[in-house]
Coordinates of C-alpha atoms (C1' of nucleotides) in Angstrom, one line a residue:
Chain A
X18 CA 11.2 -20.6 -15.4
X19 CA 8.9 -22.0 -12.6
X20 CA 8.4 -25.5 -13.9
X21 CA 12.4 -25.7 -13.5
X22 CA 11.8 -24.6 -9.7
X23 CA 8.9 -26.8 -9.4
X24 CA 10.6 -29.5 -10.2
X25 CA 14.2 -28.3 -9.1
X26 CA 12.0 -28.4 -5.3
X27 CA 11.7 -32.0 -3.9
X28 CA 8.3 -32.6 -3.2
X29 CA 7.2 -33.0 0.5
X30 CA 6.4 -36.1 1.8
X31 CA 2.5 -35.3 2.5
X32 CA 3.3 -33.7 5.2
X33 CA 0.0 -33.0 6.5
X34 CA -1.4 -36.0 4.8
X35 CA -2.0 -33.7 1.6
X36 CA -3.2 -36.1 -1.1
X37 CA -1.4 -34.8 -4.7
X38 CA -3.1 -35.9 -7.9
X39 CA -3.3 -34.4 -11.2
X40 CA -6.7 -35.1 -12.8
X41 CA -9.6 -32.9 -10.8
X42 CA -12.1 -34.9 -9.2
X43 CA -15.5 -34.1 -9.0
X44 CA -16.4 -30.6 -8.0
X45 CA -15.3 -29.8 -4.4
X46 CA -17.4 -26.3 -4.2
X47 CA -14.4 -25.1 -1.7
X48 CA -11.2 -23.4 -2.6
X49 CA -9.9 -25.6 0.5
X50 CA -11.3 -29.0 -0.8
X51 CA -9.8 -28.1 -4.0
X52 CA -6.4 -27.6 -3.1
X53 CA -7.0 -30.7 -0.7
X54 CA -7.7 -32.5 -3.7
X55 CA -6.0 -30.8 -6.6
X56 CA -2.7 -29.3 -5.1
X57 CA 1.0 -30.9 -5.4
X58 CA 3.0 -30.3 -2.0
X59 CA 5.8 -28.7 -2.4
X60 CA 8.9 -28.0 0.0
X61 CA 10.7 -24.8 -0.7
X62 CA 13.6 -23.3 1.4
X63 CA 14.0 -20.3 3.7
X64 CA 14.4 -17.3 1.0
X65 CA 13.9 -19.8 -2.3
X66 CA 12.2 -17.8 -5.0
X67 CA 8.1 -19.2 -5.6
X68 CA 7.8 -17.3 -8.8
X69 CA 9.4 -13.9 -9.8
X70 CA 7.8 -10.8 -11.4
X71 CA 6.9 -11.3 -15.1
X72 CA 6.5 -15.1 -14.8
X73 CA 3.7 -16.6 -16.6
X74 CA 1.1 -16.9 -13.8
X75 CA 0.0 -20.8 -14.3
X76 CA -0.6 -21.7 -10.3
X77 CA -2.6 -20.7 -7.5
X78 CA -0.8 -21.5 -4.0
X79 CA -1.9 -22.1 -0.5
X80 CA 0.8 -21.6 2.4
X81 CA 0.4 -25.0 4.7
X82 CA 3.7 -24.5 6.7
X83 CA 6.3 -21.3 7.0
X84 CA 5.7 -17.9 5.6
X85 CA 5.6 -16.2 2.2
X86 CA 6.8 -13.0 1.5
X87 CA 5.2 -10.9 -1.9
X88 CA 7.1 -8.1 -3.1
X89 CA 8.1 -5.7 -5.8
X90 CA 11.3 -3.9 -6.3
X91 CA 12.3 -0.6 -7.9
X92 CA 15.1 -0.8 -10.4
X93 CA 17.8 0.5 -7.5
X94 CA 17.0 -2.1 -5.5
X95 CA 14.3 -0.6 -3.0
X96 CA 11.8 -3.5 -1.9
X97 CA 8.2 -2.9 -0.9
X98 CA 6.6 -6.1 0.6
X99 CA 3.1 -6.2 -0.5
X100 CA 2.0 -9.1 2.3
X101 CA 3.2 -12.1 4.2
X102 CA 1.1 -14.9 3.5
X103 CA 0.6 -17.3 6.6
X104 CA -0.7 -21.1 6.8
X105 CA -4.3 -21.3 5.3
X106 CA -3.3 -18.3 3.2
X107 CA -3.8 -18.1 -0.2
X108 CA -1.6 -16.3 -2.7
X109 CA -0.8 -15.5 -6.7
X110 CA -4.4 -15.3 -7.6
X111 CA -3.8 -13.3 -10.0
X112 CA -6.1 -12.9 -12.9
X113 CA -3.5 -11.1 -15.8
X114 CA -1.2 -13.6 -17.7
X115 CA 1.7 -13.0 -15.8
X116 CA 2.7 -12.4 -12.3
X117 CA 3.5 -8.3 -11.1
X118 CA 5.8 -9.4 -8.0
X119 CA 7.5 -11.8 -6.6
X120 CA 6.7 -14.5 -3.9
X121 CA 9.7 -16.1 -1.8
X122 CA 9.8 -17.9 1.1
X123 CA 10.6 -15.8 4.2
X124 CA 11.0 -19.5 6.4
X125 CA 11.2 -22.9 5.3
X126 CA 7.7 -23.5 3.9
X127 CA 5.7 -26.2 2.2
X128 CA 2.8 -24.5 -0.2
X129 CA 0.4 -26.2 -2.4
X130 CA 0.0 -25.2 -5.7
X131 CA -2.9 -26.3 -8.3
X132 CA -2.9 -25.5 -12.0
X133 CA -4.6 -21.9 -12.7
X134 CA -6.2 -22.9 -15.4
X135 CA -7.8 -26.5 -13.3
X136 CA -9.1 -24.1 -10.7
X137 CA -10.3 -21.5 -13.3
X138 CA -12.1 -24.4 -15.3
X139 CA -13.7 -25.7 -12.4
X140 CA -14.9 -22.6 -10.8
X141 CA -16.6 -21.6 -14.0
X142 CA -18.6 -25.0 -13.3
X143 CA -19.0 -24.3 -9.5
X144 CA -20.7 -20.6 -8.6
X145 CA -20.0 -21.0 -4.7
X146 CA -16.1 -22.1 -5.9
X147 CA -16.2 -18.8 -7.9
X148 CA -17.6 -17.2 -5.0
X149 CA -14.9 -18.3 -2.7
X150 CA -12.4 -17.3 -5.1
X151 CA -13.6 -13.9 -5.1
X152 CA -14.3 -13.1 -1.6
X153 CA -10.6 -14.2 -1.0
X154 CA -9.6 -11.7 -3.6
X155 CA -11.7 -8.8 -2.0
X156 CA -10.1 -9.7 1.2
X157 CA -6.8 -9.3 0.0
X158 CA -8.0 -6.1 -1.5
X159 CA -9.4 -4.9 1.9
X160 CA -6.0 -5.8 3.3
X161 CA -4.3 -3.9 1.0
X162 CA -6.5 -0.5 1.7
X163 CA -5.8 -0.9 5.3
X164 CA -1.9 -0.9 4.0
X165 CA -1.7 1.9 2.2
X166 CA -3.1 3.9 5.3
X167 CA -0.5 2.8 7.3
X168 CA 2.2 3.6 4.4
X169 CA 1.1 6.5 3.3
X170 CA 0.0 8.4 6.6
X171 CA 1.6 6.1 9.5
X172 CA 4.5 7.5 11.9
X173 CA 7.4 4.7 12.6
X174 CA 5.4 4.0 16.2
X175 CA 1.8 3.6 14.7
X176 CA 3.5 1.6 12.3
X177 CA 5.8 -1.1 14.1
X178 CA 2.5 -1.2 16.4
X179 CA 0.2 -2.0 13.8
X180 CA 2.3 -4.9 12.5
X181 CA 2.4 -6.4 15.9
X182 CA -1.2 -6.3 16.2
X183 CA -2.0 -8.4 13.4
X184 CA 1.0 -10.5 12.6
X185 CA -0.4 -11.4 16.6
X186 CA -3.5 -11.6 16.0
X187 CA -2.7 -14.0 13.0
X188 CA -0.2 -16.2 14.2
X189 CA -0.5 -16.4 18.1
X190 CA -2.9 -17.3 20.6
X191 CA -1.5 -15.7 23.6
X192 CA 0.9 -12.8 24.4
X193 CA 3.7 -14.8 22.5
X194 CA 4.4 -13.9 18.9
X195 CA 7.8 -15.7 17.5
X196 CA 8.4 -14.3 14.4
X197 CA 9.1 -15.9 11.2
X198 CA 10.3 -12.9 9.2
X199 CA 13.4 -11.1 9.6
X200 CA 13.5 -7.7 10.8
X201 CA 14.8 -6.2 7.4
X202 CA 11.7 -7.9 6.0
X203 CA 9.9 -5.8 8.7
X204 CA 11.0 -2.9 7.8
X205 CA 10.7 -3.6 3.9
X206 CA 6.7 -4.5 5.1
X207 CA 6.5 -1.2 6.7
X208 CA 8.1 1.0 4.2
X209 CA 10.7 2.0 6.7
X210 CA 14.3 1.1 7.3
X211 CA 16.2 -1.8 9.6
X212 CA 17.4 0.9 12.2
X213 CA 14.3 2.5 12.3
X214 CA 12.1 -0.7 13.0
X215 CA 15.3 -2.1 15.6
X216 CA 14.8 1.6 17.5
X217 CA 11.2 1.8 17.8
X218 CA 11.2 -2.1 19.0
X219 CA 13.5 -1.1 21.3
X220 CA 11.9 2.0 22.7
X221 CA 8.3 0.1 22.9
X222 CA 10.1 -2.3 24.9
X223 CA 11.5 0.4 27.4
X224 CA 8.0 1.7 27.9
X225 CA 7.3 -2.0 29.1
X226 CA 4.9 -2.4 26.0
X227 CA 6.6 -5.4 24.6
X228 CA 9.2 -7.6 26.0
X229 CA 12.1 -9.5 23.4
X230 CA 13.7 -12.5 25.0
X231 CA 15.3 -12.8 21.7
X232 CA 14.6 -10.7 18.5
X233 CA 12.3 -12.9 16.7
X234 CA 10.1 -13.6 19.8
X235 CA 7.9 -11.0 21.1
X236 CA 5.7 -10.5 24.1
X237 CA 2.9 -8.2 23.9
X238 CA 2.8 -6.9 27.6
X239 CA 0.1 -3.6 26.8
X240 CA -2.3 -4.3 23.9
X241 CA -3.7 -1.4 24.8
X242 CA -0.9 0.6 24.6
X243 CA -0.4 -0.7 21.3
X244 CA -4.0 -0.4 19.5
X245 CA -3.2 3.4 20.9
X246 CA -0.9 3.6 19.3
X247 CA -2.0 2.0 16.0
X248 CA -4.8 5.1 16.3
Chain B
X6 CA -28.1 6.0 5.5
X7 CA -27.5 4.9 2.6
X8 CA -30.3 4.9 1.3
X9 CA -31.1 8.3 2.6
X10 CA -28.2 9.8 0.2
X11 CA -29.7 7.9 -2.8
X12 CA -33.0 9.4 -1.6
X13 CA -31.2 12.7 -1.6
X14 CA -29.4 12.9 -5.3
X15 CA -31.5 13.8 -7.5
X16 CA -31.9 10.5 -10.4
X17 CA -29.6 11.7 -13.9
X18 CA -31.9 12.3 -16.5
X19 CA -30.2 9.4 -18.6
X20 CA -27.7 11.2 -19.4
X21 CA -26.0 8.9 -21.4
X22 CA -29.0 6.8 -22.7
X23 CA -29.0 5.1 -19.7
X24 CA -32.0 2.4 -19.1
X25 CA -32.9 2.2 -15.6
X26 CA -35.0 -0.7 -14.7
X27 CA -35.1 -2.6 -11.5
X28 CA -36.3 -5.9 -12.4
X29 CA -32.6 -8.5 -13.4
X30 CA -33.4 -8.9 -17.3
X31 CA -31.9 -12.5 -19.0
X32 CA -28.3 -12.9 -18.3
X33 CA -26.5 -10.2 -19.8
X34 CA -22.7 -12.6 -19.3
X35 CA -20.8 -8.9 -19.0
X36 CA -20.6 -6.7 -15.8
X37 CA -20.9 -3.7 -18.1
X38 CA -24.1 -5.2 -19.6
X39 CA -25.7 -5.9 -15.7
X40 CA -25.1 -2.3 -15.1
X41 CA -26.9 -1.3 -18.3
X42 CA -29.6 -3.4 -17.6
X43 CA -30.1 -3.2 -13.9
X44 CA -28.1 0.0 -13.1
X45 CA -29.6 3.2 -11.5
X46 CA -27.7 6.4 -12.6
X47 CA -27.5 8.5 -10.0
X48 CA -26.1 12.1 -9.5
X49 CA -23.8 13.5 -6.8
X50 CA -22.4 16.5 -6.7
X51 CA -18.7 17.6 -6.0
X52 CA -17.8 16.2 -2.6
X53 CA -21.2 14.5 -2.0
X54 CA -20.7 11.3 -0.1
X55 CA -21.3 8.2 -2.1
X56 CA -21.2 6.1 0.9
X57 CA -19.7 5.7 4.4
X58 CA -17.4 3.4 6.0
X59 CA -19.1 0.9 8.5
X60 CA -22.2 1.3 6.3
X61 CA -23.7 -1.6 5.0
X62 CA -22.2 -2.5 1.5
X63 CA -25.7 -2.9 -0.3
X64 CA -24.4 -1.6 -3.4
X65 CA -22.4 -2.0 -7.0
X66 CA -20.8 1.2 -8.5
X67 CA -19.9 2.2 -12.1
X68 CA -18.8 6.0 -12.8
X69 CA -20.3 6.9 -15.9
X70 CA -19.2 10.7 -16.1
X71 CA -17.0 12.3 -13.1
X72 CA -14.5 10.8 -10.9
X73 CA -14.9 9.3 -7.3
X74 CA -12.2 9.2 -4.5
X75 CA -12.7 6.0 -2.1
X76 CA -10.5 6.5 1.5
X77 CA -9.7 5.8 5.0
X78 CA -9.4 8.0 7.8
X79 CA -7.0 7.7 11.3
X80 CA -8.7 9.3 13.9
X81 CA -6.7 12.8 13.8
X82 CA -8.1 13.3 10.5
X83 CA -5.1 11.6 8.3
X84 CA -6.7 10.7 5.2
X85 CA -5.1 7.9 2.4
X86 CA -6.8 7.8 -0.7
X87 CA -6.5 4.3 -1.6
X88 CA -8.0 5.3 -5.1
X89 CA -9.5 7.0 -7.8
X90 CA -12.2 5.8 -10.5
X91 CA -12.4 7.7 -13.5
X92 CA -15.5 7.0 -16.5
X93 CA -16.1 3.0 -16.9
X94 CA -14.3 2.4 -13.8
X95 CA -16.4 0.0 -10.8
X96 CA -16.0 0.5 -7.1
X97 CA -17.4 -0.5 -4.4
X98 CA -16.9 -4.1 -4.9
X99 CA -16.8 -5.6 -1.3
X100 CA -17.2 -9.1 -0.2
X101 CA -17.8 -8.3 3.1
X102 CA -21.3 -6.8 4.4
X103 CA -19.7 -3.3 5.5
X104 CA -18.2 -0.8 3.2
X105 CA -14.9 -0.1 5.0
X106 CA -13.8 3.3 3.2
X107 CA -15.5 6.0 2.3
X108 CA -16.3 7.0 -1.4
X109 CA -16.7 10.6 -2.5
X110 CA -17.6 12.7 -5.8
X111 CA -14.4 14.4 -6.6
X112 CA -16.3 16.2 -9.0
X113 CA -19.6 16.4 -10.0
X114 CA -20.5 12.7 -11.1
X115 CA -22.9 10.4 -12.6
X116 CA -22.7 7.1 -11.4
X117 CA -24.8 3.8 -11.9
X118 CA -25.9 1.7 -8.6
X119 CA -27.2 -1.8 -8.8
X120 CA -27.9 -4.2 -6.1
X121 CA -25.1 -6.1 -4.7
X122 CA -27.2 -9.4 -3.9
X123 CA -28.9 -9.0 -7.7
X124 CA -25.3 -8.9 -9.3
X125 CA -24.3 -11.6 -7.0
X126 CA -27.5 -13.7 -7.5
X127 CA -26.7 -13.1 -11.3
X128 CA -22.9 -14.1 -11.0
X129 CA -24.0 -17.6 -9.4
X130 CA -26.1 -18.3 -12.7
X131 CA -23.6 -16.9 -14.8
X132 CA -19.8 -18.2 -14.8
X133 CA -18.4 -15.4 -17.5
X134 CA -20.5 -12.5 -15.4
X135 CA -18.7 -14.3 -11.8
X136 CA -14.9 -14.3 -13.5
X137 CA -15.6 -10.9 -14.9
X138 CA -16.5 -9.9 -11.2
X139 CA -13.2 -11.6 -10.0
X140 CA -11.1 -10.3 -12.8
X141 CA -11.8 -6.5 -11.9
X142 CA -11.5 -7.2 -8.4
X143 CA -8.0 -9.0 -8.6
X144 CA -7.3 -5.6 -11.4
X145 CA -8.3 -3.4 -8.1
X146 CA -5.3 -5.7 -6.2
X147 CA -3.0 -5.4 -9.2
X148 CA -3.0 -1.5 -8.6
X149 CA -2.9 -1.4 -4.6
X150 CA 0.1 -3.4 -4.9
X151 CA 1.6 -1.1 -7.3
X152 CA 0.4 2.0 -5.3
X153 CA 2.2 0.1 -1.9
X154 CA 5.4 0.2 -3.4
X155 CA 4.5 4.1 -4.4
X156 CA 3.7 4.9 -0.8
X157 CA 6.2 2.9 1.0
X158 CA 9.6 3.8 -1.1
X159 CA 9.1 6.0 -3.7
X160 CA 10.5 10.0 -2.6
X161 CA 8.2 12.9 -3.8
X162 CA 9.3 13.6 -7.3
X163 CA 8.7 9.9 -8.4
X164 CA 5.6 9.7 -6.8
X165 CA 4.5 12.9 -8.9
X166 CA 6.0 11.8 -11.5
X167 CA 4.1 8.3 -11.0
X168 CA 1.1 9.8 -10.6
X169 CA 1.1 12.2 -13.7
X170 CA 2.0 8.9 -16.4
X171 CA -0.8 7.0 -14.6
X172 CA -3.3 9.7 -14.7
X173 CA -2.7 10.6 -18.3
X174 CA -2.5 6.8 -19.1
X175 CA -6.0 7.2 -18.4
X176 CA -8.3 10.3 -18.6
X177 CA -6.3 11.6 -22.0
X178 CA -5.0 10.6 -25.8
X179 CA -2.8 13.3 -26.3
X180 CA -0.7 15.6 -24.0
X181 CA -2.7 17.4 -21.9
X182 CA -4.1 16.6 -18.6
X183 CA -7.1 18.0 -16.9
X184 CA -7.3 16.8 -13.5
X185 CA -10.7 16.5 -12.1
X186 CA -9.1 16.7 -8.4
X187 CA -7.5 19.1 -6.3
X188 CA -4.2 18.8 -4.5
X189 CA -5.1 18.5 -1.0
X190 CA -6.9 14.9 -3.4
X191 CA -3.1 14.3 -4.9
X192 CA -1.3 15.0 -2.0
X193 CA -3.8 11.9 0.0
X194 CA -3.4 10.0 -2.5
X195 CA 0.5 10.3 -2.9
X196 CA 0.9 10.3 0.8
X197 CA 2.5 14.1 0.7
X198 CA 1.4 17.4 1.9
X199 CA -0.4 20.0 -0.2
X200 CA 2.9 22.0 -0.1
X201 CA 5.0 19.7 -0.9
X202 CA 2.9 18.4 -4.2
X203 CA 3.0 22.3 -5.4
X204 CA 6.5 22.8 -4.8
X205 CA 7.4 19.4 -6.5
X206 CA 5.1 20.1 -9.5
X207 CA 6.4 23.7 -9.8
X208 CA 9.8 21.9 -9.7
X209 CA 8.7 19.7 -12.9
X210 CA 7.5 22.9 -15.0
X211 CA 10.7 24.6 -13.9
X212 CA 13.0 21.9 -15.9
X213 CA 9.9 22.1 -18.3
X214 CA 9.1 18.4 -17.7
X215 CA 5.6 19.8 -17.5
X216 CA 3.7 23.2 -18.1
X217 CA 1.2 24.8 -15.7
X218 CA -1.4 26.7 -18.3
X219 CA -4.0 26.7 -15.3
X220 CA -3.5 24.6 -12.0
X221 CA -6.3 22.3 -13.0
X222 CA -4.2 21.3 -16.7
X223 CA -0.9 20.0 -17.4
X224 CA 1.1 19.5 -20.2
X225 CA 3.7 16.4 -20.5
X226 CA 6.2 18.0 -22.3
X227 CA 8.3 15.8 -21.8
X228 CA 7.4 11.9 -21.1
X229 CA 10.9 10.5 -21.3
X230 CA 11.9 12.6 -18.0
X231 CA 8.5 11.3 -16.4
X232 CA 9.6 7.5 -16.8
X233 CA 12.6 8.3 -16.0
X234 CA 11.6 9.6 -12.4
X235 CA 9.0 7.0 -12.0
X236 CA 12.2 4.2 -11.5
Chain C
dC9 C1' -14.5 45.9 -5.1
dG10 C1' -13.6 43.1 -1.2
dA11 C1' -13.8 38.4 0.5
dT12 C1' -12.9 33.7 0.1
dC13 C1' -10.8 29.6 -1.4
dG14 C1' -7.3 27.0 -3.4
dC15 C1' -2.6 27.2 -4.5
dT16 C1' 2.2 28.7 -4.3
dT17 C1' 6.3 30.2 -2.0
dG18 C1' 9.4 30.9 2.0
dA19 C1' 11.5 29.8 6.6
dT20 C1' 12.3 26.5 9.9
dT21 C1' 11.8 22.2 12.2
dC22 C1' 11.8 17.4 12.9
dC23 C1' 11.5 12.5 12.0
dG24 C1' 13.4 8.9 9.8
dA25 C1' 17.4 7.9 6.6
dT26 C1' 22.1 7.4 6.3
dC27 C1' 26.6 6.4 7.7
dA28 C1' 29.3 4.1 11.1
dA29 C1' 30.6 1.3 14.9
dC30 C1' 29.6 -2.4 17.8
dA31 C1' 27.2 -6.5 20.0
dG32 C1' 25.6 -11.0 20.2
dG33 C1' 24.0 -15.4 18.5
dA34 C1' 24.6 -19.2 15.2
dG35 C1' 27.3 -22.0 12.6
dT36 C1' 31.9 -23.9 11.3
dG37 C1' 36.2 -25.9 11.8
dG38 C1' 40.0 -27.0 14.5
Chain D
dC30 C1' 34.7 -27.5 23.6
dC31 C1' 36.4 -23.3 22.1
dA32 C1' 38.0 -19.8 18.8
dC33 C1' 36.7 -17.7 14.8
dT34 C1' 33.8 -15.8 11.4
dC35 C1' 29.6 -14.4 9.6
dC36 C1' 25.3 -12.7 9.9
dT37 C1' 21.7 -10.1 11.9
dG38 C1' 20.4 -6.8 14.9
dT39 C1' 21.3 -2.7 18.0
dT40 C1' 23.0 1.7 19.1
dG41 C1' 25.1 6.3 18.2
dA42 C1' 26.0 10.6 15.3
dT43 C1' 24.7 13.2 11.7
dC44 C1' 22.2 14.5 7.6
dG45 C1' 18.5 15.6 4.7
dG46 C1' 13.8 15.5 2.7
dA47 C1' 9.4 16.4 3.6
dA48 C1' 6.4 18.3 7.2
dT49 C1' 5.1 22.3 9.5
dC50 C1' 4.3 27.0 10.3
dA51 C1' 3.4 31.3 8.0
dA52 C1' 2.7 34.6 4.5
dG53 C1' 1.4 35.9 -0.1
dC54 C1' -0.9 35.4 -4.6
dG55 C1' -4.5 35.0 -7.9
dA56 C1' -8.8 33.4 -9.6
dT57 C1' -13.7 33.2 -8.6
dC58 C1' -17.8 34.9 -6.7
dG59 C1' -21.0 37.6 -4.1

DNA sequence: CGATCGCTTGATTCCGATCAACAGGAGTGG
DNA sequence: CCACTCCTGTTGATCGGAATCAAGCGATCG
């Protein structure tokens, strides 16, 4: 089921000047240098499926372009989006046999991917690679934590705030965030619906604490305002 | 401050035949033999603090008898219960240097402490110790993610429901349920009020999907009904 | 026996969901 | 280039589920 998408994708052409081999080379003692060295570019389209839920986890992948979305469903069709992964993230380090959600992309997005099994074997050879591999792990954990809080005992405000304070503080170096996720995605992020993430956006821009000169690009006029709101 | 609490609880008598030493023995190659070996059981009583957010993350935890709720805070006092670890259950398990929850004795709990740079120092010598270390973490993950989708779309009889199948999953063989937490705990954790937990269980004993002998004990009577709420 | 604490039950409110209509931008084809 | 359609997002009206406010209950403990 994946291999057909691996190769049903047409590999990038090194885009970023990613080197793709297939034997590992001597131990690189980063999770970066591995992928560097280990990982196959690959090129998948805006909403194209990475792997689905109850695939056999065999790959590890590391967004270098676009966004990632990880999700699960409920069997009426109700969507909770776990995380977006951004460049330089990592994602489906999973350590079960098979994967619990699926990962699509939410833009057109080039990802590495190395063999699970590769990484594993070399880690078990490499302490600071197995280091690496868990402090990313714990970090995605700590993420999650700081999720839950906002799921479980957020408002729609505090919410929608929150996301803009750290899809900002992860994508943008200014004021200026342009979006690569769409605003159902949002609201699937946030545990809320469409109209309820459109209204609030709206009603942060009338208290001049954002500005939208077009829906997927935002301007953070009050951070203030905003990390008050995120309480 | 830390320290202070462990200064505080009085040390378990070994309760469980529980060696505690402080010196790391030979490579043990299991978490569960690191905590034998190099563990502190310590006591805490119902609601003692375990330890702090902000403080410094010094620390491994294992619950040997009890159970432990970790959680955040806003600053009005809205509390999410990210989790909670039952017998043979670790926690604490941070990568970075602060702890940034809080961990509590739900009840009255024996728990075994050993020293975060030890276990790491042990984990670089000792590649099935490290994966073990990595495999619980990305577990921890596994059941965020699954508690996300709880929190962000699920309505209040599936997450009872939800709740109930994963609690019995773990803490009993047959039937019945004692819960060693209240339900101001279930209703954090669930993201509910306290009302709206009782009214929702009282709900499930009413179509006799469950029985109420004492508030603390449940009966499944009927599991079928339980998946079948949990979507 | 009275007080307290944790839980349940009832009445009402309110925030976000739902249902519905509309707007505007992007892409397509004539 | 414009007309058309489609798709995504916004806005409005109404509804409903869980929160809130409030009272009562029952077990435990001094």
């Amino acid at each position: 089921m994946l291999m057909q998408k691996i190769v049903a994708a047409e590999p990038a052409k090194r885009p970023l000047g990613v080197e793709t081999r297939s034997a590992p080379p001597a131990a690189s003692h980063t999770l970066a240098g591995a992928f560097e060295l280990m990982g196959a570019a690959m090129r998948f389209e805006q909403n194209a499926e990475i792997y689905g839920e109850e695939e056999p986890a065999d790959y590890f992948y590391k967004v270098v372009h676009g966004a990632v979305r990880t999700y699960k469903l409920l069997s009426d069709g109700r969507r909770q989006i776990s995380a977006f992964h951004l460049p330089g993230d990592l994602f489906g380090l999973e350590a079960g046999q098979g994967h619990r959600f699926t990962a699509e992309a939410v833009a057109d997005s080039i990802i590495l991917v190395v063999k699970r099994s590769a990484l594993i074997a070399l880690a078990a050879r490499d302490s600071d690679l197995a280091s690496e591999l868990w402090v990313q792990t714990a970090g995605d954990l700590q993420r999650a934590q700081e999720h839950m809080l906002l799921l479980g005992r957020k408002n729609a405000q505090e919410r929608v705030a929150s996301f803009l304070l750290e899809i900002a503080g992860r994508i943008s170096a200014d004021e200026t965030v342009d979006l690569p996720m769409s605003r159902q995605d949002m609201a699937d992020y946030l545990g809320l619906t469409i109209e309820t993430v459109s209204r609030t956006m709206t009603q942060l821009e009338g208290t001049a604490v954002i500005a939208l000169p077009t829906y997927r690009r935002i301007i953070l006029r009050n951070r203030a305002a905003l990390r008050r709101l995120d309480s």
